Amino acid sequence: MSQTSFEIQQAAVIGAGTMGRGIVMCLANAGVSVQWVDNNPQMLEQALMAVAETYAHNVRQGRIDQAEADTRIARVSAAADYATIRNVDLVIEAVYENLELKQKIFRELDGLLKPEALLASNTSALDIDAIAAATRRPAQVLGLHFFSPAHIMKLLEIVRGAQTSPAALEAALALGKRMGKVSVVSGNCHGFIGNRMLHPYVLEARKMLLEGAYPQQVDSALQGFGFAMGPFRMYDVVGIDLEWRARELAGKGQDAPEVQIDNRLCEMGRFGQKSGNGYYHYEPGSRQAEHDPEVDALVLRVSEELGFQRRDIGPEEILERCLLALVNEGAKILQEGIAGSAHDIDLVYLNGYGFPAKKGGPMAWADHQGLADIHQRLLALETRQGDQWKPARLIGELAAQGRGFADR
Ligand code: NAD
């Protein structure tokens, strides 16, 4: 087998939750046969039914015919244990976000699978090198980070570990193409490209709630800019409780002022769309986010309890802080070589995070503003609000040369 001709014909997916279901369909749709493992047999049974129901829905909508649906369903089979999947070319793991659990699974699979098989994790943020270190085949280990719902969202972040081989990356890129994904290769860092940039963006949004804004104001400003969803509507869709539980489990981060509103919402059982209430209210069976005065009252109460002197925060400030937070982190990702180009970062934000297509992505938007201007604006924020706004070195360098991110 040549280095670049490794073609994935048979795959296995570990985990039959939200992500496993979408990933299985991506593979089946691309003509790859999939064996599916979950240590909870009931979960696997439900997941197989959910996949069949999605295909039946596609048939009802006229997207595929019954014969095609039957072919795709026939590609998917339940596997009782890891020994059953020993001949596959690729395993994609999508179990709970827990490093020790993922390492244990990778170690076990490494002992069973053929040497050339690839082992991928769908982790959202964990260290791919630490996962690879549990195996004797780190060159064959990588991240395949799908976005929810995986069979619909176009973006695939392919995470290159320190030892991931070019052949493994080629095979992953070829698979991404077969699945019709927009694939972007990312280096290994916490959150990779997309979620790493999301962190400071959301942090600004949360801080502004404490300083004087309300969720609907923040979301309206960003949606007015063209985002598919503002950050608080996004949290309602994803589930506010995911990060809350993760902080609880990790035993850290729960005391930060910025997460106090999230914490209160979760303590009230307001997890987002799935529980009918989150930052917004949802009528039964509806995904329409409705303004909820109770949430505004909670925001006011929490910020006053924390001693904030609230002030009016207009849409300009909301955009300035959220967008510049994205751009500054994007520039750091670029200067560290985590992303290969500014265009790759833009692809991530356009295809995975609802950044307005007309603006070309956060880095293209910054280029359009002019990096000298962006640099000045970051310095102004640094003066007013502190070190977190220190411009990335790359922005200063490019601004001094009169160049943009795209000119690198
Ligand atoms: P989930 O809780 O919906 O599903 C996890 C599944 O893993 C469950 O069915 C569980 O029974 C199974 N499982 C747990 N331990 C197992 C084991 N030892 N062996 C076999 N199966 C086991 O989780 P999810 O939302 O699908 O997330 C899965 C992974 O994908 C996580 O790493 C998460 O960070 C990542 N991810 C999630 C999203 C998202 O929006 N949900 C997006 C991108 C990536």
Coordinates of N, CA, C and O and ligand atoms in Angstrom, one line a residue, residues 14-20 37-40 43 82 93-98 101-102 104-105 122-124 145-148 238 242, ligand 1:
I14 N -17.3 4.5 18.0 CA -17.5 4.2 19.4 C -18.4 5.3 20.0 O -17.9 6.5 20.1
G15 N -19.5 5.0 20.5 CA -20.4 6.0 21.1 C -21.6 6.2 20.2 O -21.5 6.5 19.0
A16 N -22.8 6.1 20.8 CA -24.0 6.2 20.0 C -24.9 7.4 20.6 O -26.1 7.3 20.5
G17 N -24.2 8.4 21.0 CA -24.9 9.6 21.5 C -25.2 10.6 20.4 O -25.2 10.2 19.2
T18 N -25.3 11.8 20.7 CA -25.6 12.9 19.8 C -24.6 12.8 18.6 O -25.0 12.8 17.4
M19 N -23.4 12.9 18.9 CA -22.4 13.0 17.8 C -22.2 11.7 17.1 O -22.1 11.7 15.8
G20 N -22.1 10.5 17.8 CA -22.0 9.2 17.2 C -23.0 9.0 16.1 O -22.7 8.6 15.0
V37 N -20.4 0.7 18.1 CA -20.2 0.1 19.5 C -20.6 1.2 20.5 O -20.3 2.4 20.4
D38 N -21.4 0.7 21.5 CA -21.7 1.6 22.7 C -21.8 0.6 23.9 O -22.3 -0.5 23.7
N39 N -21.2 1.0 25.0 CA -21.3 0.1 26.1 C -22.6 0.1 26.8 O -22.9 -0.7 27.7
N40 N -23.5 0.9 26.3 CA -24.9 0.8 26.8 C -25.8 0.3 25.6 O -26.1 1.1 24.7
M43 N -28.8 2.3 24.5 CA -28.4 3.5 23.7 C -28.2 3.2 22.3 O -28.6 3.9 21.4
Y82 N -15.2 -4.8 21.0 CA -14.1 -4.3 20.2 C -13.5 -5.4 19.3 O -13.0 -5.1 18.2
E93 N -13.9 7.7 17.6 CA -14.4 7.6 19.0 C -15.2 8.9 19.3 O -14.8 10.0 19.1
A94 N -16.4 8.7 19.9 CA -17.3 9.8 20.2 C -18.0 9.5 21.6 O -19.2 9.5 21.7
V95 N -17.2 9.1 22.6 CA -17.8 8.9 23.9 C -17.7 10.2 24.7 O -17.3 11.2 24.2
Y96 N -18.0 10.1 26.0 CA -18.0 11.3 26.8 C -16.6 12.1 26.8 O -15.6 11.4 26.6
E97 N -16.7 13.4 27.0 CA -15.5 14.2 26.9 C -14.6 14.0 28.2 O -14.7 14.8 29.1
N98 N -13.9 12.9 28.2 CA -13.1 12.6 29.4 C -11.8 12.0 28.9 O -11.8 10.9 28.3
L101 N -11.0 8.3 30.0 CA -11.8 7.3 29.3 C -11.4 7.1 27.8 O -11.3 6.0 27.3
K102 N -11.1 8.2 27.2 CA -10.6 8.1 25.8 C -9.3 7.4 25.7 O -9.1 6.5 24.8
K104 N -8.2 5.1 27.7 CA -8.4 3.7 27.9 C -8.9 3.0 26.7 O -8.5 1.9 26.3
I105 N -9.9 3.6 26.0 CA -10.4 3.1 24.8 C -9.4 3.0 23.7 O -9.2 1.9 23.0
N122 N -13.3 12.4 18.3 CA -14.2 13.5 18.0 C -14.2 14.5 19.2 O -15.0 15.4 19.3
T123 N -13.2 14.4 20.0 CA -13.1 15.4 21.1 C -13.2 16.8 20.7 O -12.7 17.2 19.6
S124 N -13.9 17.7 21.5 CA -14.0 19.1 21.2 C -12.8 19.9 21.6 O -12.7 21.0 21.1
H145 N -12.9 16.3 14.3 CA -13.8 17.0 15.1 C -15.0 17.5 14.2 O -14.9 18.4 13.4
F146 N -16.1 16.7 14.4 CA -17.4 17.0 13.6 C -18.1 18.1 14.5 O -17.9 18.2 15.7
F147 N -19.1 18.7 13.8 CA -19.9 19.7 14.5 C -21.4 19.2 14.5 O -21.8 18.5 13.6
S148 N -22.1 19.6 15.5 CA -23.4 19.1 15.7 C -24.5 19.9 14.9 O -24.5 21.2 15.0
V238 N -27.0 24.6 22.2 CA -26.0 23.6 22.6 C -26.3 22.9 24.0 O -26.1 21.8 24.2
L242 N -23.9 21.9 29.6 CA -22.7 21.1 29.2 C -21.4 21.7 29.9 O -20.7 20.9 30.6
Ligands
NAD1 P1 -23.3 11.9 24.4 O1 -23.3 11.9 25.9 O2 -24.5 12.2 23.6 O3 -22.9 10.4 23.9 C1 -21.8 9.6 24.4 C2 -22.1 8.2 24.2 O4 -20.9 7.4 24.5 C3 -23.2 7.6 25.0 O5 -24.1 6.9 24.1 C4 -22.5 6.6 26.0 O6 -23.3 5.4 26.3 C5 -21.3 6.2 25.1 N1 -20.2 5.7 26.0 C6 -19.7 6.2 27.1 N2 -18.6 5.5 27.6 C7 -18.4 4.5 26.6 C8 -17.5 3.4 26.5 N3 -16.6 3.2 27.4 N4 -17.6 2.6 25.4 C9 -18.5 2.8 24.5 N5 -19.5 3.8 24.6 C10 -19.4 4.6 25.6 O7 -22.0 12.7 23.9 P2 -21.8 13.6 22.6 O8 -22.5 14.9 22.7 O9 -22.2 12.7 21.4 O10 -20.3 13.9 22.6 C11 -19.3 12.8 22.3 C12 -18.0 13.5 22.0 O11 -18.1 14.4 21.0 C13 -17.4 14.3 23.2 O12 -16.0 14.1 23.2 C14 -17.8 15.7 22.9 O13 -16.9 16.6 23.5 C15 -17.6 15.7 21.4 N6 -18.4 16.7 20.7 C16 -19.7 17.0 21.0 C17 -20.4 18.0 20.3 C18 -21.8 18.3 20.7 O14 -22.3 19.4 20.2 N7 -22.5 17.5 21.4 C19 -19.8 18.6 19.2 C20 -18.5 18.3 18.8 C21 -17.8 17.3 19.6

